[in-house]
Short mmCIF file of C-alpha atoms in Angstrom, two decimals:
data_model
loop_
_atom_site.label_atom_id
_atom_site.label_comp_id
_atom_site.label_asym_id
_atom_site.label_seq_id
_atom_site.Cartn_x
_atom_site.Cartn_y
_atom_site.Cartn_z
CA MET H 1 103.58 142.33 169.28
CA ALA H 2 103.02 141.60 165.67
CA THR H 3 105.11 138.85 164.21
CA THR H 4 106.31 138.51 160.69
CA PRO H 5 104.45 135.63 159.03
CA THR H 6 106.59 132.78 157.91
CA PRO H 7 106.78 132.85 154.12
CA THR H 8 105.24 129.85 152.47
CA ALA H 9 107.41 127.81 150.22
CA ALA H 10 106.77 128.42 146.57
CA LYS H 11 104.92 125.59 144.92
CA SER H 12 107.40 123.81 142.70
CA PRO H 13 106.19 123.10 139.20
CA SER H 14 105.37 119.50 138.48
CA PRO H 15 108.13 117.71 136.61
CA PRO H 16 107.58 117.15 132.90
CA PRO H 17 106.03 113.78 132.09
CA ARG H 18 108.55 111.04 131.57
CA SER H 19 108.77 109.81 128.00
CA ILE H 20 106.95 106.55 127.48
CA LEU H 21 109.95 105.27 125.52
CA ARG H 22 111.98 105.35 128.77
CA ASP H 23 109.78 102.58 130.14
CA PRO H 24 111.78 99.38 129.44
CA SER H 25 108.74 97.13 129.01
CA PHE H 26 107.02 99.48 126.59
CA LEU H 27 110.28 100.17 124.75
CA ARG H 28 110.63 96.44 124.08
CA LEU H 29 107.03 96.26 122.89
CA TRP H 30 107.54 99.33 120.69
CA THR H 31 110.71 97.84 119.21
CA GLY H 32 108.91 94.61 118.32
CA ALA H 33 106.00 96.50 116.76
CA THR H 34 108.42 98.68 114.79
CA ALA H 35 110.24 95.62 113.46
CA SER H 36 106.95 94.06 112.38
CA GLY H 37 105.98 97.33 110.67
CA LEU H 38 109.26 97.50 108.78
CA ALA H 39 108.87 93.90 107.66
CA THR H 40 105.27 94.51 106.58
CA TRP H 41 106.04 97.59 104.49
CA ALA H 42 109.29 96.24 103.04
CA LEU H 43 107.80 93.03 101.61
CA PRO H 44 105.77 94.56 98.73
CA PHE H 45 108.77 96.71 97.80
CA VAL H 46 111.12 93.71 97.73
CA LEU H 47 108.65 91.76 95.62
CA GLY H 48 108.49 94.75 93.28
CA LEU H 49 112.26 94.53 92.93
CA ALA H 50 111.81 90.88 92.00
CA VAL H 51 109.58 92.01 89.12
CA LEU H 52 112.24 94.47 87.97
CA HIS H 53 114.83 91.67 88.06
CA ARG H 54 112.44 89.42 86.11
CA ASP H 55 112.33 86.82 88.89
CA LEU H 56 108.59 87.40 89.21
CA GLY H 57 105.98 88.50 86.66
CA ALA H 58 103.45 91.29 87.16
CA ALA H 59 100.56 88.78 87.32
CA GLY H 60 102.52 86.70 89.82
CA LEU H 61 103.13 89.79 91.96
CA GLY H 62 99.41 90.52 92.05
CA LEU H 63 98.65 86.93 93.03
CA VAL H 64 101.26 86.90 95.80
CA LEU H 65 100.09 90.22 97.26
CA ALA H 66 96.45 89.09 97.06
CA ALA H 67 97.38 85.90 98.93
CA ARG H 68 99.04 87.97 101.65
CA THR H 69 95.91 90.12 102.03
CA ALA H 70 93.70 87.01 102.17
CA GLY H 71 95.95 85.49 104.84
CA PHE H 72 95.75 88.69 106.87
CA LEU H 73 91.96 88.87 106.77
CA ALA H 74 91.58 85.17 107.58
CA ALA H 75 93.91 85.34 110.57
CA VAL H 76 93.03 88.67 112.16
CA ALA H 77 89.73 87.41 113.58
CA VAL H 78 91.30 84.15 114.79
CA GLY H 79 94.19 86.13 116.29
CA GLY H 80 91.76 88.27 118.25
CA VAL H 81 90.11 85.22 119.79
CA LEU H 82 93.47 83.62 120.58
CA ALA H 83 94.80 86.80 122.17
CA ASP H 84 91.79 86.91 124.52
CA ARG H 85 92.05 83.19 125.22
CA HIS H 86 95.79 82.92 125.87
CA ALA H 87 98.69 85.15 126.86
CA ARG H 88 98.92 87.99 124.32
CA ARG H 89 102.71 87.75 124.39
CA ALA H 90 102.53 84.12 123.26
CA VAL H 91 100.23 85.07 120.37
CA VAL H 92 102.73 87.71 119.24
CA LEU H 93 105.54 85.17 119.49
CA TRP H 94 103.93 82.44 117.39
CA SER H 95 102.32 84.73 114.83
CA ALA H 96 105.60 86.61 114.26
CA LEU H 97 107.44 83.29 113.97
CA ALA H 98 104.92 82.21 111.31
CA ALA H 99 105.50 85.42 109.36
CA GLY H 100 109.26 84.96 109.77
CA ALA H 101 109.09 81.39 108.49
CA ALA H 102 107.39 82.64 105.34
CA ALA H 103 110.44 84.70 104.34
CA PRO H 104 112.80 81.80 103.48
CA LEU H 105 109.90 80.06 101.70
CA LEU H 106 109.39 83.14 99.56
CA ALA H 107 113.12 83.20 98.83
CA ALA H 108 113.08 79.49 97.92
CA GLY H 109 110.14 79.91 95.55
CA LEU H 110 111.46 83.06 93.85
CA GLY H 111 111.93 82.31 90.17
CA ARG H 112 111.14 78.64 90.74
CA SER H 113 107.63 78.08 92.10
CA LEU H 114 104.80 80.62 92.09
CA VAL H 115 102.66 78.15 94.05
CA LEU H 116 105.21 78.07 96.87
CA MET H 117 105.48 81.86 96.87
CA THR H 118 101.70 82.25 97.00
CA ALA H 119 101.40 79.86 99.95
CA ALA H 120 104.29 81.59 101.73
CA ALA H 121 102.70 85.01 101.18
CA ALA H 122 99.44 83.75 102.69
CA LEU H 123 101.42 82.52 105.71
CA ALA H 124 103.15 85.90 106.02
CA GLY H 125 99.81 87.69 105.90
CA ALA H 126 98.35 85.33 108.48
CA GLY H 127 101.23 86.00 110.87
CA GLN H 128 100.85 89.73 110.36
CA GLY H 129 97.08 89.60 110.88
CA ALA H 130 97.23 87.43 114.00
CA CYS H 131 99.73 89.67 115.77
CA ARG H 132 97.92 92.98 115.16
CA PRO H 133 95.14 92.62 117.79
CA ALA H 134 97.62 91.03 120.20
CA PHE H 135 99.99 94.00 119.91
CA GLN H 136 97.03 96.34 120.46
CA ALA H 137 95.96 94.50 123.61
CA LEU H 138 99.54 94.30 124.90
CA VAL H 139 99.68 98.10 125.03
CA ALA H 140 96.81 98.04 127.55
CA GLU H 141 98.60 95.34 129.56
CA THR H 142 101.98 97.08 129.55
CA VAL H 143 101.06 100.74 130.10
CA GLU H 144 98.99 102.30 132.89
CA PRO H 145 95.77 104.00 131.72
CA GLU H 146 96.91 107.61 132.12
CA ARG H 147 99.88 107.04 129.76
CA ARG H 148 98.16 105.00 127.07
CA GLN H 149 97.50 107.93 124.75
CA GLN H 150 101.21 108.70 124.72
CA ALA H 151 101.93 105.00 124.18
CA ASN H 152 99.47 104.74 121.28
CA ALA H 153 100.98 107.86 119.73
CA ALA H 154 104.41 106.23 119.95
CA MET H 155 103.07 103.05 118.36
CA THR H 156 101.48 104.90 115.46
CA LEU H 157 104.68 106.91 115.03
CA ALA H 158 106.45 103.59 114.55
CA VAL H 159 103.89 102.58 111.89
CA ARG H 160 104.20 105.85 110.00
CA ALA H 161 107.99 105.90 110.23
CA SER H 162 107.99 102.36 108.85
CA THR H 163 106.08 103.48 105.76
CA LEU H 164 108.94 105.88 105.04
CA ALA H 165 111.90 103.90 106.29
CA GLY H 166 110.84 100.44 105.07
CA PRO H 167 110.94 101.10 101.31
CA ALA H 168 113.79 103.62 101.62
CA LEU H 169 115.99 101.25 103.64
CA THR H 170 115.15 98.41 101.27
CA ALA H 171 116.10 100.52 98.25
CA LEU H 172 119.43 101.34 99.89
CA LEU H 173 120.18 97.71 100.73
CA ALA H 174 119.13 96.62 97.24
CA ALA H 175 122.25 98.32 95.91
CA PHE H 176 124.36 95.74 97.76
CA LEU H 177 122.12 92.68 98.28
CA ASP H 178 120.02 90.50 95.98
CA VAL H 179 116.28 89.94 96.38
CA ARG H 180 116.61 86.58 98.15
CA THR H 181 118.89 88.09 100.80
CA LEU H 182 116.45 90.95 101.31
CA LEU H 183 113.64 88.45 101.84
CA LEU H 184 115.72 86.68 104.48
CA GLY H 185 116.31 90.07 106.11
CA ILE H 186 112.54 90.52 106.38
CA GLY H 187 112.46 87.18 108.19
CA LEU H 188 115.04 88.50 110.68
CA LEU H 189 112.83 91.53 111.37
CA TRP H 190 109.99 89.17 112.24
CA LEU H 191 112.30 87.36 114.65
CA VAL H 192 112.89 90.68 116.42
CA ALA H 193 109.12 91.16 116.61
CA ALA H 194 108.77 87.65 118.04
CA PHE H 195 111.45 87.69 120.74
CA VAL H 196 112.06 91.30 121.83
CA PRO H 197 108.72 92.32 123.45
CA ALA H 198 108.51 91.70 127.17
CA ARG H 199 105.97 89.39 128.76
CA GLY H 200 102.65 91.10 129.48
CA ALA H 201 100.14 90.44 132.20
CA ALA H 202 98.20 87.19 132.33
CA ALA H 203 95.52 86.85 129.68
CA PRO H 204 92.19 88.10 131.13
CA GLY H 205 90.40 85.09 129.69
CA ALA H 206 92.74 82.75 131.54
CA ALA H 207 91.64 83.95 134.99
CA ALA H 208 88.65 81.62 135.06
CA GLY H 209 90.88 78.58 135.15
CA PRO H 210 90.49 75.36 133.19
CA ALA H 211 86.71 75.63 132.65
CA PRO H 212 85.60 74.56 129.16
CA ARG H 213 85.51 77.41 126.67
CA ALA H 214 83.15 78.19 123.81
CA GLY H 215 84.23 77.65 120.22
CA PHE H 216 85.99 80.24 118.07
CA ARG H 217 82.77 81.38 116.42
CA ALA H 218 80.97 81.86 119.73
CA GLU H 219 83.88 83.79 121.20
CA PHE H 220 84.18 86.02 118.15
CA LEU H 221 80.44 86.73 118.39
CA GLU H 222 81.03 87.70 122.02
CA GLY H 223 83.48 90.29 120.74
CA ILE H 224 80.85 91.64 118.34
CA ARG H 225 78.33 91.87 121.19
CA GLU H 226 80.91 93.75 123.26
CA ALA H 227 81.48 96.18 120.38
CA ARG H 228 77.72 96.77 120.13
CA ARG H 229 77.69 97.88 123.76
CA HIS H 230 79.61 101.01 122.70
CA PRO H 231 77.68 103.21 120.23
CA TRP H 232 80.71 105.46 119.77
CA PHE H 233 82.73 102.45 118.57
CA LEU H 234 80.16 101.42 115.96
CA ALA H 235 79.84 105.02 114.77
CA GLY H 236 83.60 105.42 114.56
CA LEU H 237 84.00 102.16 112.69
CA ALA H 238 81.33 103.19 110.16
CA ALA H 239 83.03 106.55 109.61
CA LEU H 240 86.43 104.91 109.28
CA VAL H 241 85.13 102.41 106.73
CA CYS H 242 83.62 105.26 104.70
CA VAL H 243 86.87 107.22 104.65
CA VAL H 244 88.98 104.16 103.81
CA SER H 245 86.71 102.55 101.22
CA LEU H 246 85.66 105.80 99.50
CA GLY H 247 88.15 108.56 100.27
CA TYR H 248 91.36 106.56 100.42
CA SER H 249 90.36 104.28 97.56
CA ALA H 250 89.36 107.19 95.33
CA THR H 251 92.60 109.05 95.90
CA SER H 252 94.65 105.88 95.39
CA VAL H 253 93.12 105.49 91.94
CA ALA H 254 92.86 109.16 90.96
CA LEU H 255 96.11 110.67 92.26
CA PRO H 256 98.43 108.78 89.84
CA LEU H 257 96.14 109.64 86.91
CA ILE H 258 95.88 113.32 87.83
CA SER H 259 99.60 113.58 88.54
CA ARG H 260 100.29 112.23 85.05
CA ASP H 261 97.50 113.83 82.99
CA ARG H 262 96.98 117.20 84.69
CA TYR H 263 100.45 118.03 85.96
CA GLY H 264 102.52 115.95 83.54
CA THR H 265 104.91 114.71 86.22
CA GLU H 266 105.23 111.97 88.81
CA TRP H 267 106.53 114.54 91.30
CA VAL H 268 103.01 115.43 92.49
CA LEU H 269 102.26 111.78 93.26
CA ALA H 270 105.48 111.32 95.23
CA ALA H 271 105.21 114.67 97.04
CA ALA H 272 101.58 114.14 98.02
CA MET H 273 102.18 110.67 99.46
CA THR H 274 105.25 111.88 101.34
CA ALA H 275 103.29 114.85 102.70
CA TYR H 276 100.56 112.49 103.88
CA THR H 277 103.05 110.42 105.88
CA VAL H 278 104.81 113.50 107.29
CA GLY H 279 101.43 114.93 108.28
CA ALA H 280 100.57 111.67 110.02
CA LEU H 281 103.84 111.82 111.95
CA ALA H 282 103.01 115.37 113.01
CA GLY H 283 99.53 114.31 114.09
CA ALA H 284 100.89 111.47 116.21
CA LEU H 285 103.41 113.81 117.86
CA LEU H 286 100.63 116.28 118.61
CA MET H 287 98.41 113.62 120.19
CA ALA H 288 101.31 112.40 122.35
CA ARG H 289 101.05 115.71 124.23
CA ARG H 290 97.48 116.92 123.78
CA ARG H 291 94.23 115.53 125.18
CA PRO H 292 91.15 117.38 123.92
CA ARG H 293 88.27 117.70 126.36
CA SER H 294 85.81 116.36 123.79
CA GLN H 295 88.18 113.80 122.35
CA GLY H 296 85.54 112.02 120.26
CA TRP H 297 84.43 115.18 118.48
CA ALA H 298 88.04 116.20 117.92
CA ALA H 299 88.83 112.74 116.54
CA PHE H 300 85.90 112.80 114.11
CA ALA H 301 86.94 116.28 112.95
CA GLY H 302 90.40 114.88 112.25
CA LEU H 303 88.94 111.94 110.33
CA ALA H 304 86.77 114.27 108.27
CA ALA H 305 89.89 116.22 107.30
CA TYR H 306 90.75 113.40 104.91
CA GLY H 307 88.08 114.86 102.65
CA PHE H 308 90.51 117.63 101.69
CA ALA H 309 92.60 115.07 99.78
CA PRO H 310 89.96 114.11 97.18
CA LEU H 311 88.63 117.68 97.17
CA SER H 312 92.05 119.02 96.15
CA LEU H 313 91.99 116.73 93.11
CA VAL H 314 88.61 117.89 91.82
CA LEU H 315 89.75 121.28 90.47
CA PRO H 316 92.96 122.19 88.58
CA VAL H 317 94.68 123.86 91.54
CA HIS H 318 98.39 124.49 92.00
CA PRO H 319 100.31 121.30 92.92
CA ALA H 320 101.25 122.86 96.25
CA VAL H 321 97.57 122.86 97.21
CA VAL H 322 97.37 119.12 96.57
CA VAL H 323 100.47 118.48 98.66
CA ALA H 324 99.15 120.67 101.51
CA ALA H 325 95.77 118.90 101.40
CA TYR H 326 97.48 115.52 101.75
CA ALA H 327 99.51 116.80 104.71
CA VAL H 328 96.27 117.94 106.40
CA ALA H 329 94.66 114.57 105.63
CA GLY H 330 97.58 112.68 107.17
CA THR H 331 97.52 114.82 110.29
CA GLY H 332 93.79 114.31 110.67
CA ILE H 333 94.04 110.53 110.39
CA GLU H 334 96.28 110.37 113.46
CA LEU H 335 94.13 112.88 115.33
CA PHE H 336 91.52 110.14 115.00
CA ASN H 337 93.64 107.00 115.37
CA VAL H 338 95.39 107.77 118.65
CA PRO H 339 92.27 108.65 120.72
CA TRP H 340 90.40 105.81 118.98
CA PHE H 341 92.90 103.16 120.08
CA THR H 342 93.17 104.70 123.56
CA ALA H 343 89.40 104.76 124.07
CA THR H 344 89.08 101.16 122.89
CA GLN H 345 91.69 100.06 125.44
CA ARG H 346 89.91 102.05 128.16
CA GLU H 347 86.25 101.28 127.48
CA VAL H 348 86.20 97.71 126.16
CA ALA H 349 86.15 94.83 128.64
CA PRO H 350 89.79 93.66 129.05
CA ASP H 351 88.97 90.02 128.32
CA LYS H 352 87.39 91.03 124.97
CA LEU H 353 89.80 93.77 123.92
CA ALA H 354 91.72 91.75 121.32
CA ARG H 355 88.51 90.51 119.69
CA VAL H 356 87.08 94.03 119.41
CA SER H 357 90.41 95.26 118.02
CA SER H 358 90.40 92.43 115.49
CA LEU H 359 86.91 93.49 114.42
CA ASP H 360 88.28 96.99 113.82
CA PHE H 361 91.14 95.70 111.62
CA LEU H 362 88.92 93.14 109.87
CA VAL H 363 86.25 95.63 108.81
CA SER H 364 88.52 98.55 107.89
CA TYR H 365 91.10 96.44 106.04
CA GLY H 366 88.55 94.01 104.62
CA LEU H 367 86.35 96.59 102.92
CA ALA H 368 89.24 98.61 101.47
CA PRO H 369 89.66 96.24 98.46
CA VAL H 370 85.92 96.53 97.80
CA GLY H 371 86.27 100.29 97.52
CA LEU H 372 89.23 99.95 95.19
CA ALA H 373 87.32 97.50 93.02
CA LEU H 374 84.33 99.86 92.69
CA ILE H 375 86.11 103.20 92.30
CA ALA H 376 87.86 102.38 89.01
CA PRO H 377 84.62 101.42 87.15
CA ALA H 378 82.90 104.47 88.65
CA VAL H 379 85.66 106.73 87.32
CA THR H 380 85.28 105.15 83.88
CA ALA H 381 81.49 105.58 83.92
CA PHE H 382 81.13 109.05 85.46
CA GLY H 383 84.55 110.69 85.21
CA VAL H 384 87.18 111.49 87.81
CA ALA H 385 85.83 114.81 89.08
CA PRO H 386 82.25 113.66 89.97
CA VAL H 387 83.53 110.55 91.74
CA LEU H 388 86.08 112.55 93.73
CA ALA H 389 83.46 115.15 94.65
CA VAL H 390 81.08 112.48 95.97
CA CYS H 391 83.88 110.80 97.93
CA ALA H 392 85.01 114.12 99.41
CA ALA H 393 81.44 114.91 100.51
CA ALA H 394 81.15 111.45 102.11
CA CYS H 395 84.44 111.97 103.99
CA PHE H 396 83.12 115.25 105.42
CA LEU H 397 79.53 114.23 106.15
CA VAL H 398 79.78 110.68 107.52
CA PRO H 399 82.22 111.52 110.38
CA ALA H 400 80.04 114.57 111.17
CA ALA H 401 76.99 112.32 111.43
CA ALA H 402 78.95 109.81 113.53
CA ALA H 403 79.85 112.60 115.96
CA LEU H 404 76.12 113.03 116.71
CA VAL H 405 75.76 109.46 118.00
CA PRO H 406 75.28 109.20 121.79
CA THR H 407 78.59 108.64 123.66
CA ALA H 408 80.58 109.84 120.60
CA ARG H 409 81.60 113.18 122.15
CA HIS H 410 84.00 111.61 124.64
CA PHE H 411 84.45 108.11 123.14
CA ALA H 412 82.99 106.85 126.42
CA ARG H 413 79.70 105.66 127.86
CA THR H 414 79.94 108.33 130.56
CA ALA H 415 81.50 111.79 130.33
CA PRO H 416 84.89 112.06 132.05
CA ALA H 417 85.28 114.12 135.21
CA ALA H 418 86.30 117.73 134.68
CA ARG H 419 90.04 118.17 134.43
CA ASP H 420 91.99 120.68 136.44
#
């Protein structure tokens, strides 16, 4: 006698992935990174307020900001070595405390001692630079590999939100507080960055025990050798440097001029920069959920999209085109950044991760002032349109060439297994 087959239970859909911000350890790390981002972006704005209040001259502002940049570049390489040598959490603690200690020194020197303010700004930059590679390595220690892309998207969301919220919040508080109080508030943000993040895993470099270690220079060179093991990393770094030193520098110089001379209003400048940040937020949100099969090629395509920003300034187009181009450029930057950070955390040897990350920050941040210094004379010599056209072409072509490098397709030495 035939029997009725027992119906099989319907396969229940897999639950939606849990938000990375519901992980307490990562949430604490994200909060500390957000506080450091707010402090970083608020400081130039507060110092600008000091110029408006005549507590600081324009030349003094330039000197103080230059000292902060110099401190950052000097400390980022040292911070990478320290973060591979010792517990990354301890590096974040002491570097954030150094940046926090600079805030009351800046307040004390305001209107009294430019020398003190310059030294304090260098200390603030050093604290900021030392903690950047440590924060980057702490993500790899805190989050399991399959969730790191979501974690990196959340971290870059914090950075982008800080670029909007930092100056805006400072402007709001400036209606009620004086500049010295605002500087002390920046110090409090650095204290949050110092004490809120949870303790990470043991430093990979500490596993070998008390054996004697090489000097700072030798260990930093080890990080460079590790970076050279990954052709996709070198290609990506070259493309990033091109976009930052040519594309970003050209638009930083040209956009204010074109907004004033072509459109006769500052609205285009403000709208374009806001659109860039909003586009970056959208790009980070997209990468929190999407993982392209050929993530390296997709990332380089996103990086090349920055070329639309200088291209939109070459011809007298409608202002809406400029704003849209900046939104596309911002989105593309994060389509590159999130997979780039994730691949670095996955592919680089864990005991050299902070040093390789510091090399990334050192080269990209370090060459940006060179681009700014060269673009202005080039504009004077050749005109705005030719310089922008060359920079736009470089932004399109260099990432395309980098995508042809072996291992660039997947940002990995070996292709990943096929996904279901």
